[in-house]
CSV table of C-alpha atoms and ligand atoms in Angstrom, one decimal:
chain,number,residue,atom,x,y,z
A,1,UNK,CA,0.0,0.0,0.0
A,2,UNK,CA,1.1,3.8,-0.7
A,3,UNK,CA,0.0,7.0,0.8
A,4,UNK,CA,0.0,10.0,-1.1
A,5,UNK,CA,-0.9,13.1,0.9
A,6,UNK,CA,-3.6,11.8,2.7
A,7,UNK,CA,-5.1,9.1,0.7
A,8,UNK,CA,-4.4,5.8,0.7
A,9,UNK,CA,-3.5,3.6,-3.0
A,10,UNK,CA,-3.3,-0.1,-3.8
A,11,UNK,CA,-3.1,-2.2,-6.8
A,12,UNK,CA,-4.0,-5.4,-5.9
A,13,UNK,CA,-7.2,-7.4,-4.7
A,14,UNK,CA,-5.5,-8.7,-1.6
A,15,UNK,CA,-4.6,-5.2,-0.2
A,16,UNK,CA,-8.1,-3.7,-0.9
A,17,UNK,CA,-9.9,-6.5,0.6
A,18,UNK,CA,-7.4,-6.0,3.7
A,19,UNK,CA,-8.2,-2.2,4.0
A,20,UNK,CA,-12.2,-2.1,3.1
A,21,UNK,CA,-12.0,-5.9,5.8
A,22,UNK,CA,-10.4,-3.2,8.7
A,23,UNK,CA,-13.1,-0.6,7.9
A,24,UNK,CA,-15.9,-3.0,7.9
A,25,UNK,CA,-14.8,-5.0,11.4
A,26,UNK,CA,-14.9,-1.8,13.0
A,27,UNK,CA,-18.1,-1.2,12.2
A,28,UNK,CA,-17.7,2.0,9.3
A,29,UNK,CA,-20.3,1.7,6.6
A,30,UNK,CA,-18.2,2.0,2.9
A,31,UNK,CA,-19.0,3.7,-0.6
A,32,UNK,CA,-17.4,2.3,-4.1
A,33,UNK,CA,-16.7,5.1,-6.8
A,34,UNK,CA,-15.7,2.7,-9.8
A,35,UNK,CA,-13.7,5.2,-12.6
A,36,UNK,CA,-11.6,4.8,-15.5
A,37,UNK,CA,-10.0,8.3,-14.4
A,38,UNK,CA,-9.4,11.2,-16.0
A,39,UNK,CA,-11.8,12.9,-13.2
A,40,UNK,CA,-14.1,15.6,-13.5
A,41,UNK,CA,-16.6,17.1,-11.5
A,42,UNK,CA,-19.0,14.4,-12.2
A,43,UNK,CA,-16.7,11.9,-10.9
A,44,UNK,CA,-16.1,14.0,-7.7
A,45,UNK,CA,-19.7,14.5,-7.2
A,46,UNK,CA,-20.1,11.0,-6.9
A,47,UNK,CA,-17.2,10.7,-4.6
A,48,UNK,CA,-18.9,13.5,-2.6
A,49,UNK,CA,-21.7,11.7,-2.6
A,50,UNK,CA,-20.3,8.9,-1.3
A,51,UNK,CA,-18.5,10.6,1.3
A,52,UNK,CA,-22.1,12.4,2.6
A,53,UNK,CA,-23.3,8.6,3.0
A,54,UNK,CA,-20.9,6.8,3.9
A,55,UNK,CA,-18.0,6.5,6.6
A,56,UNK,CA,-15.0,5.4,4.4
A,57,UNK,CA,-14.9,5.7,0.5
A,58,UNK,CA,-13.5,3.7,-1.9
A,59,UNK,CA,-12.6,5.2,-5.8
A,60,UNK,CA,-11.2,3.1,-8.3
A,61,UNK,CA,-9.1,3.8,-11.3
A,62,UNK,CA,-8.8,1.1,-13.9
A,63,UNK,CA,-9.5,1.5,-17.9
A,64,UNK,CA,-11.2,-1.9,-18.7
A,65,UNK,CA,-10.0,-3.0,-22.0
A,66,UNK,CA,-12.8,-4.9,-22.1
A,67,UNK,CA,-15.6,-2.4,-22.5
A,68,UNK,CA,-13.3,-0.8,-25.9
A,69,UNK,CA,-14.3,-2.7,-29.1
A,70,UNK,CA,-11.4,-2.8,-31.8
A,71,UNK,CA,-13.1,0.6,-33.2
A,72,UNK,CA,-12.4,2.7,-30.3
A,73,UNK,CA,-9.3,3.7,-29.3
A,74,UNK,CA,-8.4,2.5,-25.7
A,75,UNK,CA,-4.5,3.6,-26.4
A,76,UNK,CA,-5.9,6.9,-26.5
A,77,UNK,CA,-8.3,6.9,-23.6
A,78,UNK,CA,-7.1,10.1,-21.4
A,79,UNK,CA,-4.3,9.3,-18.6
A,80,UNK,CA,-3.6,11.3,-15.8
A,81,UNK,CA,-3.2,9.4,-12.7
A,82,UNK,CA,-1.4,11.8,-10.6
A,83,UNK,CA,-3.7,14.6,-11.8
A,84,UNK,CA,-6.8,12.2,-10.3
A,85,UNK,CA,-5.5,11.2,-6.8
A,86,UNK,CA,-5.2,14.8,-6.2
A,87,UNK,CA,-8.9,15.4,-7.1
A,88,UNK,CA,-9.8,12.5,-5.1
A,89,UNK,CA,-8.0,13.8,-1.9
A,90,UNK,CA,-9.6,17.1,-2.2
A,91,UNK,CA,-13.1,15.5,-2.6
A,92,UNK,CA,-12.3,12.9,0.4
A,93,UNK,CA,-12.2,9.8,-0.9
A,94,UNK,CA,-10.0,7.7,1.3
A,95,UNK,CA,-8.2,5.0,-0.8
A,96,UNK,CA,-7.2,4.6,-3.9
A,97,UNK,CA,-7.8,1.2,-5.9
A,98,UNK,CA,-6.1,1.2,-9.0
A,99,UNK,CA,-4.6,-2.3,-10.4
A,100,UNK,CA,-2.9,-3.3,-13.4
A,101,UNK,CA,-4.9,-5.3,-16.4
A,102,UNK,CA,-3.2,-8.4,-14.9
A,103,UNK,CA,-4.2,-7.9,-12.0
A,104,UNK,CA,-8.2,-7.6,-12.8
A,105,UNK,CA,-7.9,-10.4,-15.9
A,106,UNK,CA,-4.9,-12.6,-14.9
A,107,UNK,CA,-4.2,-15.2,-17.3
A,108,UNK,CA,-7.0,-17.9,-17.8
A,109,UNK,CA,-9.6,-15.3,-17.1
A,110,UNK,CA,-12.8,-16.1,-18.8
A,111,UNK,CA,-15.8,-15.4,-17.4
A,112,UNK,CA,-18.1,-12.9,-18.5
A,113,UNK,CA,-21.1,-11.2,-17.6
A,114,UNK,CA,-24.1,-10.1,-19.9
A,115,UNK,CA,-27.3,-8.8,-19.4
A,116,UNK,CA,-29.5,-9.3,-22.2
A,117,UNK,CA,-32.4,-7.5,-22.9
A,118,UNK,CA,-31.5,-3.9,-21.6
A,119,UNK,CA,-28.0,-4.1,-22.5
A,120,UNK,CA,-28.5,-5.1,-26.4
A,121,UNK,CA,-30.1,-2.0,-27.3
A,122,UNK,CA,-29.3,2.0,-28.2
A,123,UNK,CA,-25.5,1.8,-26.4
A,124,UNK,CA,-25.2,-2.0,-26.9
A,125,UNK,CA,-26.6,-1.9,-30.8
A,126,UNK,CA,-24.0,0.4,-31.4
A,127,UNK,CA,-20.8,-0.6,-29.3
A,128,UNK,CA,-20.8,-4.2,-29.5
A,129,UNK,CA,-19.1,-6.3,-26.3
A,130,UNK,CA,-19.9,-2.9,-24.4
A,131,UNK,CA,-21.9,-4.0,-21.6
A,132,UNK,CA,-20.6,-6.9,-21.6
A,133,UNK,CA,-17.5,-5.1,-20.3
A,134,UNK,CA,-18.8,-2.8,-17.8
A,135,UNK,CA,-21.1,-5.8,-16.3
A,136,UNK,CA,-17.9,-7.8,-15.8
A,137,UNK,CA,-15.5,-5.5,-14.3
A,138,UNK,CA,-17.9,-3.6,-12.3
A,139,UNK,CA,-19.3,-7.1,-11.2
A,140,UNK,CA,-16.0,-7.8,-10.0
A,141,UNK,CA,-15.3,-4.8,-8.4
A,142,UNK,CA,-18.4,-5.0,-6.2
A,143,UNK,CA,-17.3,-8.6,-5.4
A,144,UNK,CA,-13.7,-7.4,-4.7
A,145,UNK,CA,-14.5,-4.8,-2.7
A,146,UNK,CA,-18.0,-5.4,-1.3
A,147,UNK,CA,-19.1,-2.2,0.0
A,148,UNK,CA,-22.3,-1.0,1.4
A,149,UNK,CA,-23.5,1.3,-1.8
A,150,UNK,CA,-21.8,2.0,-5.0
A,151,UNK,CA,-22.1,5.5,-6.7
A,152,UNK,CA,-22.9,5.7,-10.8
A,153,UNK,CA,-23.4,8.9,-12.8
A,154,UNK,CA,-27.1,9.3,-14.8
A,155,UNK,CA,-24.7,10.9,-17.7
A,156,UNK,CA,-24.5,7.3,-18.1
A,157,UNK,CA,-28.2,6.3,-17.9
A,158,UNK,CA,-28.2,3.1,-19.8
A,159,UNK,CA,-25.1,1.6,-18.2
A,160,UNK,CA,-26.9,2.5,-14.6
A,161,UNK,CA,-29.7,0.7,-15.5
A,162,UNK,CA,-27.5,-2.0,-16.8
A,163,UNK,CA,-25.9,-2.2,-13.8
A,164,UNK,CA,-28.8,-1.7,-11.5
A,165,UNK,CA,-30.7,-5.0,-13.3
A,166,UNK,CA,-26.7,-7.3,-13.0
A,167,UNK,CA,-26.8,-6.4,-9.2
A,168,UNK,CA,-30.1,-7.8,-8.5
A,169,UNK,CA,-29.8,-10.5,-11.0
A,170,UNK,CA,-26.8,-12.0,-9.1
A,171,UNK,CA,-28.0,-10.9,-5.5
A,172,UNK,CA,-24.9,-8.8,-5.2
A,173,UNK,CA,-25.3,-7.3,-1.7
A,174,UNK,CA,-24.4,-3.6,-2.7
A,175,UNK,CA,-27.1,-1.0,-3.4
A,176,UNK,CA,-26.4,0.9,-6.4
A,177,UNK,CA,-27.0,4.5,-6.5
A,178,UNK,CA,-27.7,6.7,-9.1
A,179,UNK,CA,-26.4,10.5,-9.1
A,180,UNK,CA,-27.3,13.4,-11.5
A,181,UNK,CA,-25.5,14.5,-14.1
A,182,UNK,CA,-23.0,17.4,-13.6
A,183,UNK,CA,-22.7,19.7,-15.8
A,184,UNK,CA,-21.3,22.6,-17.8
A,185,UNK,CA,-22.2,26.3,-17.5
A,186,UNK,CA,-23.5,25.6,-21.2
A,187,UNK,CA,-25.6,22.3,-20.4
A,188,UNK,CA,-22.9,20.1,-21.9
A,189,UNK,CA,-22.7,17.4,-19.5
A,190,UNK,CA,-19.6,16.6,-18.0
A,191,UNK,CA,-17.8,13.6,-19.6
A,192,UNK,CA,-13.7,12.6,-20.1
A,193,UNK,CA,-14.1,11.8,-23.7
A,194,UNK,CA,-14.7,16.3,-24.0
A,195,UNK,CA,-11.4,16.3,-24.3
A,196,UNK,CA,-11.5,15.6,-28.1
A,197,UNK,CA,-13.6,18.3,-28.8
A,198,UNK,CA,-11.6,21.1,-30.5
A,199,UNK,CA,-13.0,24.3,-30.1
A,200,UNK,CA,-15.4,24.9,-32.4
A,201,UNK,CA,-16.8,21.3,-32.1
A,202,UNK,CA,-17.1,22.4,-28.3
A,203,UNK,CA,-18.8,25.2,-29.2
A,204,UNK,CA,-21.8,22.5,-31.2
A,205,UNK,CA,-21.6,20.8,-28.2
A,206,UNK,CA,-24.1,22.0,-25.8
A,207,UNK,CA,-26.8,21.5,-28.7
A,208,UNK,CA,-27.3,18.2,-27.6
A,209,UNK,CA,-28.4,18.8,-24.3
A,210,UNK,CA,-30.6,21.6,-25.9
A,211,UNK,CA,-32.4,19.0,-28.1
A,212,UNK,CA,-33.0,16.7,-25.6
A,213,UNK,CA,-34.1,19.4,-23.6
A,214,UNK,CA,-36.5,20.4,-26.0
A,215,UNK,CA,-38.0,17.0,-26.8
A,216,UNK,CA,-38.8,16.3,-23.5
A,217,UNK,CA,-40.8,19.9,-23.3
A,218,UNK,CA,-43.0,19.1,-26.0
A,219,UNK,CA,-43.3,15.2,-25.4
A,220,UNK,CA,-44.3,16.1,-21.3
A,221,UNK,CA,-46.7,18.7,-23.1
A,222,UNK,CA,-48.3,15.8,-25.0
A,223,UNK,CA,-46.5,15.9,-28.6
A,224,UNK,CA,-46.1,12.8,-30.1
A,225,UNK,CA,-42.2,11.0,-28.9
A,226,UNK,CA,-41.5,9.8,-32.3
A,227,UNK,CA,-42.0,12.8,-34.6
A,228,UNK,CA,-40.0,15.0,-31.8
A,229,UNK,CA,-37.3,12.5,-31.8
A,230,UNK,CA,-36.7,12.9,-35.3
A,231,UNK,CA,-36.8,16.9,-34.9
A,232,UNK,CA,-34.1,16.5,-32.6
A,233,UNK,CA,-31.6,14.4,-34.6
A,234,UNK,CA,-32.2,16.9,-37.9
A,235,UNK,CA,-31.0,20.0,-35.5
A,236,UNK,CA,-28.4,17.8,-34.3
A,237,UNK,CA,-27.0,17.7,-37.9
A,238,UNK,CA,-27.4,20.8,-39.1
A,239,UNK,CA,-26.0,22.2,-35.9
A,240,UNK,CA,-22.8,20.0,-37.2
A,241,UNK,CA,-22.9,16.9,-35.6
A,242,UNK,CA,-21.7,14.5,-38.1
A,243,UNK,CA,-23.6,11.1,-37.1
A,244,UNK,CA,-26.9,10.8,-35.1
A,245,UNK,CA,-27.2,7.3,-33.9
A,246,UNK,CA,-30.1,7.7,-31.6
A,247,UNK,CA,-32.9,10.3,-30.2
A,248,UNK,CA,-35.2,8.5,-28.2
A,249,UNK,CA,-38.1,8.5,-25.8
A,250,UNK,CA,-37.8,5.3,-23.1
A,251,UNK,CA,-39.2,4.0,-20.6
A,252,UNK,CA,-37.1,5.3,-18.1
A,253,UNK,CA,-36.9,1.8,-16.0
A,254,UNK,CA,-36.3,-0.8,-18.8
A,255,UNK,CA,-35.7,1.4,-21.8
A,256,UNK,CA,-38.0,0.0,-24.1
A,257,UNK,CA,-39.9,2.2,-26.7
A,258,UNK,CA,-42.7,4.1,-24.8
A,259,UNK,CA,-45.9,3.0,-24.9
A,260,UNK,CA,-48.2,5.8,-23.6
A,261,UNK,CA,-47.1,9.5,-22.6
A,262,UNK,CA,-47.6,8.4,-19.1
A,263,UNK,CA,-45.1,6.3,-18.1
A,264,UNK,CA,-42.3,7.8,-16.4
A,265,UNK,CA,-39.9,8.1,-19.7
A,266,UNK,CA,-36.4,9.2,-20.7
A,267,UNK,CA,-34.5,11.0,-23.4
A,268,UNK,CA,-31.6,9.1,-24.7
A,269,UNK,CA,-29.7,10.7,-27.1
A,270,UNK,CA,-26.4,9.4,-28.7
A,271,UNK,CA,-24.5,11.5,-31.5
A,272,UNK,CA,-20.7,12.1,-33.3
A,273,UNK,CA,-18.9,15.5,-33.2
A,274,UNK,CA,-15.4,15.2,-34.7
A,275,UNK,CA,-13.8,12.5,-32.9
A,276,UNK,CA,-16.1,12.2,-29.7
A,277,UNK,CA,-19.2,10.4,-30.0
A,278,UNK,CA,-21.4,12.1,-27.1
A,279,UNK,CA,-24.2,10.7,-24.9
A,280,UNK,CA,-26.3,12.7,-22.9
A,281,UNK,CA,-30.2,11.7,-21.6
A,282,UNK,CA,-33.0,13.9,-19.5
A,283,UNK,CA,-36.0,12.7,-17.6
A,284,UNK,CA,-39.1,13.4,-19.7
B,1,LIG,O1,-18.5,4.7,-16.4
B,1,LIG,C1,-17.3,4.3,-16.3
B,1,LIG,O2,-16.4,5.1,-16.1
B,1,LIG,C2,-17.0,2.8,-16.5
B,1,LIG,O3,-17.9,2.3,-17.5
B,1,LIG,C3,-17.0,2.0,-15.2
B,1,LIG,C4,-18.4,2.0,-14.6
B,1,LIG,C5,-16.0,2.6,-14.3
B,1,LIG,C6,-16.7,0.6,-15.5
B,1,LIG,O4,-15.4,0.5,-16.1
């Protein structure tokens, strides 16, 4: 185990079982952040969060090669551990878990984790092995660690959900909380993949959360999802986005199609500007 400035790091399963096993036998209740770094202040909220709920708080830094398909680049996924365990200190976290790949998939590894249904649509039609991923390492991580409640952003709405479904499924004894999304003085919300916006792509950006916004106005004032929808992907376009793969209205719980204005619902939107390919989503 290290300690840097306060907070606590280790990088393998045996030390953070031996640190969250101490908090636990004396009796402090513990909070899971699971990250891939590169923090922001959606990540810290969460970390706040968990800090506000819990005694001791666990984040974790680890970029799961298996949630990148052979399209995206993981080589290129933003880096900056040093940069993070600062953040994390000045947000409170405690410890630090952050373990090499062999470490989290030694050799042999094999099993995987899917959850059909919720996680082979919108997200999972377009980034195959996806959820696959996150079920798998975050399974893991709530196995490895075994805290009282792990914290998940609503920027990522689908992989909440997704996550929210694996946990009961396999009776994992964590309750997983959801936290809202944080975002920019513009609307764009918070994510670490901003960082290949150049500027005038940043400057599109926030027309995303505009659309959404939008199209859940009208649909909660009774306009018809589907025709909205597709109002909201054509400004997406001619505001510059390059690809629109989805604009949607869910049902907020499952994320099937809606089937009547009066179930609680969701916007799900998912669209390419230059080399990021932005999500964003808003409660109808
Ligand atoms: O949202 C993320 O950063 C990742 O998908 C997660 C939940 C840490 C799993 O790798």
């Amino acid at each position: 185990m290290t300690q840097a400035g306060g907070i606590e790091i280790v990088r393998t399963v045996a030390d953070l079982r031996a640190r969250v096993g101490s908090w636990r036998a004396a009796g402090l209740s513990v909070g899971l952040v699971p990250t891939m770094g590169a923090l922001h202040d959606g990540h810290l909220s969460l970390v706040r969060q968990s800090v506000g709920e819990t005694k001791r708080t666990c984040a974790t830094l680890f970029i799961n090669p298996k949630q990148f398909n052979p399209n995206e680049d993981l080589a290129a996924y933003p880096r900056d551990e040093a940069g993070d365990v600062a953040k994390l200190k000045s947000a409170g976290a405690d410890l630090l878990f952050a373990p090499e790949v062999a470490e989290m998939y030694p050799p042999g590894a094999a099993t995987q984790i899917s959850v059909p249904g919720i996680g082979d649509i919108l997200e999972g039609e377009y980034r195959a092995g996806f959820f696959t991923g996150v079920a798998t390492i975050v399974a893991k991580l709530l196995l490895q660690a075994l805290p009282d409640a792990a914290f998940f952003g609503e920027k990522d709405y689908q992989q909440l959900q997704v996550i929210k479904r694996m946990t009961a499924d396999l009776d994992i004894p964590v309750r997983i909380c959801g936290a809202p999304t944080i975002r920019e003085a513009d609307g764009l919300a918070m994510s670490s993949r901003n960082a290949y916006l150049s500027a005038q792509e940043r400057a599109i950006a926030p027309t995303l959360y505009a659309a959404i916004r939008s199209l859940a106005e009208a649909v909660r004032g009774g306009a018809d999802p589907a025709s909205q929808a597709a109002f909201a992907a054509e400004k997406l376009l001619s505001a510059g986005f390059s690809k629109v793969d989805y604009v949607t209205v869910r049902n907020a719980e499952t994320l099937e199609p809606v089937a009547a204005n009066d179930e609680p619902a969701r916007v799900l939107a998912a669209a390419t500007l230059g080399r990021a390919r932005l999500i964003d989503n808003i409660a109808v």
